[in-house]
GROMACS .gro file of C-alpha atoms in nm:
model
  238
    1UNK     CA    1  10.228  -5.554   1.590
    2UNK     CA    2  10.291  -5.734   1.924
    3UNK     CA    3  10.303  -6.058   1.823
    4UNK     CA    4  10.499  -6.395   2.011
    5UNK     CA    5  10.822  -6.330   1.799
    6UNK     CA    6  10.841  -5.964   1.973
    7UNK     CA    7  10.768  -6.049   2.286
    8UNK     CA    8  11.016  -6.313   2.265
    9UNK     CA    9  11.298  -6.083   2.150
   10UNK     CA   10  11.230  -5.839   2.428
   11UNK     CA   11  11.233  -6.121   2.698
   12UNK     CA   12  11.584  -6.235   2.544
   13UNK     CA   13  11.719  -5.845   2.549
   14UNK     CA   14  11.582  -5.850   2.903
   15UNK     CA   15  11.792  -6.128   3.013
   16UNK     CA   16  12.098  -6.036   2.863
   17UNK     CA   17  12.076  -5.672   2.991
   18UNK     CA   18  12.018  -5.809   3.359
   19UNK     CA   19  12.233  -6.147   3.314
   20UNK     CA   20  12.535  -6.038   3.141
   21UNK     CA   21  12.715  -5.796   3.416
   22UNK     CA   22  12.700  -6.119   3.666
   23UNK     CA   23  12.897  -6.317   3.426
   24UNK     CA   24  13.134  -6.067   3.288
   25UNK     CA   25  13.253  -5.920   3.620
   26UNK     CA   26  13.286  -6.173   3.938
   27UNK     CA   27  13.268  -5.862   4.167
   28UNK     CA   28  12.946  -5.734   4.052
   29UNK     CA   29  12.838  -6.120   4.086
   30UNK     CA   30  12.953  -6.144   4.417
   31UNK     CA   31  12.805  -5.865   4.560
   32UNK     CA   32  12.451  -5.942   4.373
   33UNK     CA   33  12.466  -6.295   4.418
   34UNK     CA   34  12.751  -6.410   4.696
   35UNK     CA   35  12.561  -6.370   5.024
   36UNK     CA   36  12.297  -6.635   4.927
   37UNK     CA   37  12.536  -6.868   4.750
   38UNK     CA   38  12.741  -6.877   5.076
   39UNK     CA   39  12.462  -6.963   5.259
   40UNK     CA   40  12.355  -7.238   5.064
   41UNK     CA   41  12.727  -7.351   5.092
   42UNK     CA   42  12.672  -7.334   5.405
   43UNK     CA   43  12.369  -7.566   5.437
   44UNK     CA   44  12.601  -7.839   5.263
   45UNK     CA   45  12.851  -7.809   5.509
   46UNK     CA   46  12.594  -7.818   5.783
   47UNK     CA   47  12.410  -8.119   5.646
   48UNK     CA   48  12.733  -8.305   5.622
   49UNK     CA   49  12.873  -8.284   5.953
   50UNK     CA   50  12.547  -8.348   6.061
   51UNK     CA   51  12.516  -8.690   5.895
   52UNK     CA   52  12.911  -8.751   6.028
   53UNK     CA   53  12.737  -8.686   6.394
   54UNK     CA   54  12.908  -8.378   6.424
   55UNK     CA   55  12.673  -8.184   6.642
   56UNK     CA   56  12.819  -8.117   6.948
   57UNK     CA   57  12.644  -7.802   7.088
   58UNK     CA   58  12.471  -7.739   6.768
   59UNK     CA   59  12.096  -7.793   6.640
   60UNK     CA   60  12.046  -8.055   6.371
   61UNK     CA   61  11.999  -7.883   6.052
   62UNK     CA   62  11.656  -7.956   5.893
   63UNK     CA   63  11.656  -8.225   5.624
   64UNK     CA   64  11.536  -7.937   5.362
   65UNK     CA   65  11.589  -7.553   5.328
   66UNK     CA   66  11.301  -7.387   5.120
   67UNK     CA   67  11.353  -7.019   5.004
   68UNK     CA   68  11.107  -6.800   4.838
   69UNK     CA   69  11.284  -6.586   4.575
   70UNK     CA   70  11.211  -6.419   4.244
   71UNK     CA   71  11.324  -6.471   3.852
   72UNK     CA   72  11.542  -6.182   3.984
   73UNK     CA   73  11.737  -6.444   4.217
   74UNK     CA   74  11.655  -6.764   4.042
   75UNK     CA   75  11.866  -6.602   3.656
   76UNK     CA   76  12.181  -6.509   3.829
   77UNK     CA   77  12.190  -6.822   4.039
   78UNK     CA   78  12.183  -6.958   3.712
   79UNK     CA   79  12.450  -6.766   3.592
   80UNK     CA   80  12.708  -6.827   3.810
   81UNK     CA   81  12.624  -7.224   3.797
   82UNK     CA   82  12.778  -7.160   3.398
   83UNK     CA   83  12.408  -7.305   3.288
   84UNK     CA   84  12.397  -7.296   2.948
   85UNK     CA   85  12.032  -7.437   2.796
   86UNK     CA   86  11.867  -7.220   3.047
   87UNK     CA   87  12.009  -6.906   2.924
   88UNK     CA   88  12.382  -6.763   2.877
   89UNK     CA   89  12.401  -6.435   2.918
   90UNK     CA   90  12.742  -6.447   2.713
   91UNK     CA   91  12.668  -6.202   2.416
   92UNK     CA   92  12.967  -6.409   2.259
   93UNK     CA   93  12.756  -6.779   2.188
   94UNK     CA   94  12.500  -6.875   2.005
   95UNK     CA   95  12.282  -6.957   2.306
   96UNK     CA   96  11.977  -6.776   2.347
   97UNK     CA   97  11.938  -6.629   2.678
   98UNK     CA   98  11.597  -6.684   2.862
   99UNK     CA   99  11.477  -6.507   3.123
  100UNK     CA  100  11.317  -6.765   3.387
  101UNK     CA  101  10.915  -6.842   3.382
  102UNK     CA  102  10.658  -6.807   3.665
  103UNK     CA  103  10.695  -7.059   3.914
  104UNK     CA  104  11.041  -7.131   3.812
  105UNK     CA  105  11.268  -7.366   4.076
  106UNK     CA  106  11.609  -7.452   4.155
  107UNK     CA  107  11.666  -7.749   4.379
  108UNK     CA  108  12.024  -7.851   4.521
  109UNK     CA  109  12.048  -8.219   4.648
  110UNK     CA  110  12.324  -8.350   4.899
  111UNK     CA  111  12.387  -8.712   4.771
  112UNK     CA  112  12.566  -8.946   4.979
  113UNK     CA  113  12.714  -9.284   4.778
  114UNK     CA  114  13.026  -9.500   4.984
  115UNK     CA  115  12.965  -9.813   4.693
  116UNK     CA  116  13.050  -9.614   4.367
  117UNK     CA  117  13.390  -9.556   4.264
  118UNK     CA  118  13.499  -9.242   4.278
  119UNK     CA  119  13.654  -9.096   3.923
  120UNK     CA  120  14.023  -9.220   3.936
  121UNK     CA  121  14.118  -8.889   3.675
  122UNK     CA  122  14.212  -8.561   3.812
  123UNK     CA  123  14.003  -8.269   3.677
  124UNK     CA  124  14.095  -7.974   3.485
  125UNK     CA  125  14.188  -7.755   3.776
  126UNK     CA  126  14.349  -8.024   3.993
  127UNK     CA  127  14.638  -7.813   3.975
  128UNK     CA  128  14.426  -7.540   4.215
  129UNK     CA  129  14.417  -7.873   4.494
  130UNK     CA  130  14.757  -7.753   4.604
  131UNK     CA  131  14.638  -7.454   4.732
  132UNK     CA  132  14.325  -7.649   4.922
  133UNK     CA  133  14.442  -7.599   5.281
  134UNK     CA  134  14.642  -7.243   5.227
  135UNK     CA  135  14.465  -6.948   5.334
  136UNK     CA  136  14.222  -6.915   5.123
  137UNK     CA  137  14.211  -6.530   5.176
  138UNK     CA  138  14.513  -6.505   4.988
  139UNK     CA  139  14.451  -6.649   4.661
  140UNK     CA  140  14.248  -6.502   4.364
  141UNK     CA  141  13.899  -6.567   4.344
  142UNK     CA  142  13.890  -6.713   4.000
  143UNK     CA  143  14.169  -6.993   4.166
  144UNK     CA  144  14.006  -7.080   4.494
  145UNK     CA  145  13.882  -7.421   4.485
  146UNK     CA  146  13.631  -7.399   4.752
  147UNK     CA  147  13.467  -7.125   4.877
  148UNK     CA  148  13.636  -6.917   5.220
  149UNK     CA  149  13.351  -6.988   5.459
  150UNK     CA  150  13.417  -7.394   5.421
  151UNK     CA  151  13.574  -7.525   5.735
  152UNK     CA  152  13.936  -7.673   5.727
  153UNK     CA  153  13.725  -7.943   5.957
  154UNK     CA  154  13.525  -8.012   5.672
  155UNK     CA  155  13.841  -8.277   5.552
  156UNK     CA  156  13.985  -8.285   5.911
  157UNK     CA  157  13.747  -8.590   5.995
  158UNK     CA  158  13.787  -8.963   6.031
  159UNK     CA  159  13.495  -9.213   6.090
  160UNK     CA  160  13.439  -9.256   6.427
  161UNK     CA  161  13.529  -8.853   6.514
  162UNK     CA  162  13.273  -8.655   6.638
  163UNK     CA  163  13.414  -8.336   6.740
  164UNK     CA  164  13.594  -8.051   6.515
  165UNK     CA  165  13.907  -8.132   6.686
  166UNK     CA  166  14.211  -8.025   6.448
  167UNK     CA  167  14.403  -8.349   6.548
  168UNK     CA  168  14.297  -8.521   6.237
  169UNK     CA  169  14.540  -8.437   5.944
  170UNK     CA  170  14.405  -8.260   5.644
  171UNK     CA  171  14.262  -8.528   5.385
  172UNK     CA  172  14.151  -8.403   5.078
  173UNK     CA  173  14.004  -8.712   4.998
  174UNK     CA  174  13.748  -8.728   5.320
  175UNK     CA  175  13.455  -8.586   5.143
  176UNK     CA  176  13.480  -8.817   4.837
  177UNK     CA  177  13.124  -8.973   4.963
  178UNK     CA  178  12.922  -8.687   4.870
  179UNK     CA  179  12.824  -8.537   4.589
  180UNK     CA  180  12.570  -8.249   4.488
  181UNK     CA  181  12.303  -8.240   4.191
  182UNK     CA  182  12.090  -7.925   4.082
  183UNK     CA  183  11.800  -7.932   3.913
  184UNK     CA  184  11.614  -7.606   3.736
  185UNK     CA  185  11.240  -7.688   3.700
  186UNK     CA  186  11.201  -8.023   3.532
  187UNK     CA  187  11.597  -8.098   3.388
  188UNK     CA  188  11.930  -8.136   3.559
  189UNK     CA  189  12.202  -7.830   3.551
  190UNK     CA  190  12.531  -7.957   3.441
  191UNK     CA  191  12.795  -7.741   3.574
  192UNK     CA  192  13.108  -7.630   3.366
  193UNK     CA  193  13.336  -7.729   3.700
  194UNK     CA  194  13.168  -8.072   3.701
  195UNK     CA  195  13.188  -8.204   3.343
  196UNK     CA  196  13.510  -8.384   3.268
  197UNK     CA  197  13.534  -8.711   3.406
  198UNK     CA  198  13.794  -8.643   3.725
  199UNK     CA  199  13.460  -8.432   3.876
  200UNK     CA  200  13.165  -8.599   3.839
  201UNK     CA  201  13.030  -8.923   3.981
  202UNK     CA  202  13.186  -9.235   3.820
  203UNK     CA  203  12.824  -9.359   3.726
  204UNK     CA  204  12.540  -9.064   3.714
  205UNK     CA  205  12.708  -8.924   3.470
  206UNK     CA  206  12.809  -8.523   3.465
  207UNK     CA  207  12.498  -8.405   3.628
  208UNK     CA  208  12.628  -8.528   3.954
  209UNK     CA  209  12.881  -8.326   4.099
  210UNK     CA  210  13.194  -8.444   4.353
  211UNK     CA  211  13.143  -8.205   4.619
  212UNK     CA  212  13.511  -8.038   4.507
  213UNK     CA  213  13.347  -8.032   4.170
  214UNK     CA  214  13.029  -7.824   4.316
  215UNK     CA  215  13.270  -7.612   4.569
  216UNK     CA  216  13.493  -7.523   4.260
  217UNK     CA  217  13.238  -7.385   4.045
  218UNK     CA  218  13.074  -7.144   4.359
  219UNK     CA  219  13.434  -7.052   4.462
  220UNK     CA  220  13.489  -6.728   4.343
  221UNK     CA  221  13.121  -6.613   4.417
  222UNK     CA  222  13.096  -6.619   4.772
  223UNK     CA  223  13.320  -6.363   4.941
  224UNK     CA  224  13.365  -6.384   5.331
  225UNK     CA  225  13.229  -6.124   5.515
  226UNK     CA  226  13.523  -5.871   5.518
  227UNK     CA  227  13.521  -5.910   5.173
  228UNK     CA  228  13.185  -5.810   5.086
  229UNK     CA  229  13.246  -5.462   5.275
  230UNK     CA  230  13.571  -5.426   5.086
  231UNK     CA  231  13.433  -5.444   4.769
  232UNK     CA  232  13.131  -5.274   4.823
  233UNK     CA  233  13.316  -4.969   4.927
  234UNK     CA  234  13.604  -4.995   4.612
  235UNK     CA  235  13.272  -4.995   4.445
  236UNK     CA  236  13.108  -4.734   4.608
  237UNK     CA  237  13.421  -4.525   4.577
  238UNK     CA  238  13.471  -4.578   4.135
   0.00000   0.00000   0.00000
């Protein structure tokens, strides 16, 4: 008998059949997944330099991005923001995966707030901040902080600077004004890089990501370009 119970079982099976692989290996996420995530990265970058007046010989980004996707795209988006309530695909917790309804959405916000404090505690992976301006290249995916295709510029600013000259040292503190929120459909996604204190906004609570905070949970998704080729010829060639 077909009855909500079954067809509630087989939805769950679905989503940890598809789900699980882009947690449990962050190469098969990467390829699946990477390309998009580093172009919304991207957009963030883009947006802030734009509201710096950093536009020199560049076209004003658009105040929203709107892309048309599928449950296909919206679950391991999902997956690689850690979201729990919406479905883990770990087959190792108690959460119940779920694959994603018709007409589900995911909307990233760019906040900008110069009044707040900003946390005065380190996070968790503060340790990783040493390795900020290295090249990025070098270091493990699962210990890169932000993701390869974010400009050194990005903290090479000051106010009044409206170029990407490199004159201005590197200050890991000159994006502290801006922080990112996600929602999925009608709730907020808290992300695991964002939840203790040192990476979320002194105020809003944990649903409102530093920037570092949002960069350090996409991190190891979004490969550069070279990258991508790399790994989809080791995979090619298993």
């Amino acid at each position: 008998e077909i009855d909500d119970e079954l067809i509630a079982r087989v939805s769950n099976i679905s989503a940890v059949e598809y789900l699980h692989p882009t947690m449990s290996s962050t190469q098969l996420a990467r390829l699946e997944i990477g390309p998009l995530v580093r172009e919304l990265a991207d957009n963030v970058v883009c947006a802030i330099e734009a509201d710096r007046g950093i536009e020199a010989g560049k076209t004003r980004p658009p105040k929203m991005s709107i892309y048309s996707g599928h449950d296909t795209t919206i679950g391991p988006l999902l997956a690689i923001l850690g979201d729990d309530l919406a479905g883990s695909p770990s087959l190792t917790t108690s959460a119940t995966p779920m694959w994603p309804p018709f007409s589900s959405s995911l909307r990233i916000e760019l906040l900008k707030d110069s009044t707040s404090p900003y946390p005065t505690v380190q996070p968790s992976w503060a340790g990783d901040l040493a390795n900020h301006s290295e090249d990025l290249s070098a270091i493990p995916p699962e210990e890169r902080i932000r993701p390869l295709t974010v400009p050194d510029s990005l903290y090479r600013w000051a106010p009044g600077r409206t170029d990407n000259a490199s004159a201005v040292p590197f200050n890991s503190r000159a994006t502290r004004d801006y922080y990112v929120r996600i929602w999925y459909n009608d709730r907020s996604v808290q992300l695991p890089a964002c939840r203790d204190p040192g990476a979320h906004h002194s105020k809003l609570g944990a649903s409102v990501c530093t920037l570092d905070g949002f960069f350090k949970q996409i991190a190891r998704f979004v490969p550069s370009e070279s990258e991508t080729i790399q790994e989809r010829l080791a995979l090619a060639n298993a």
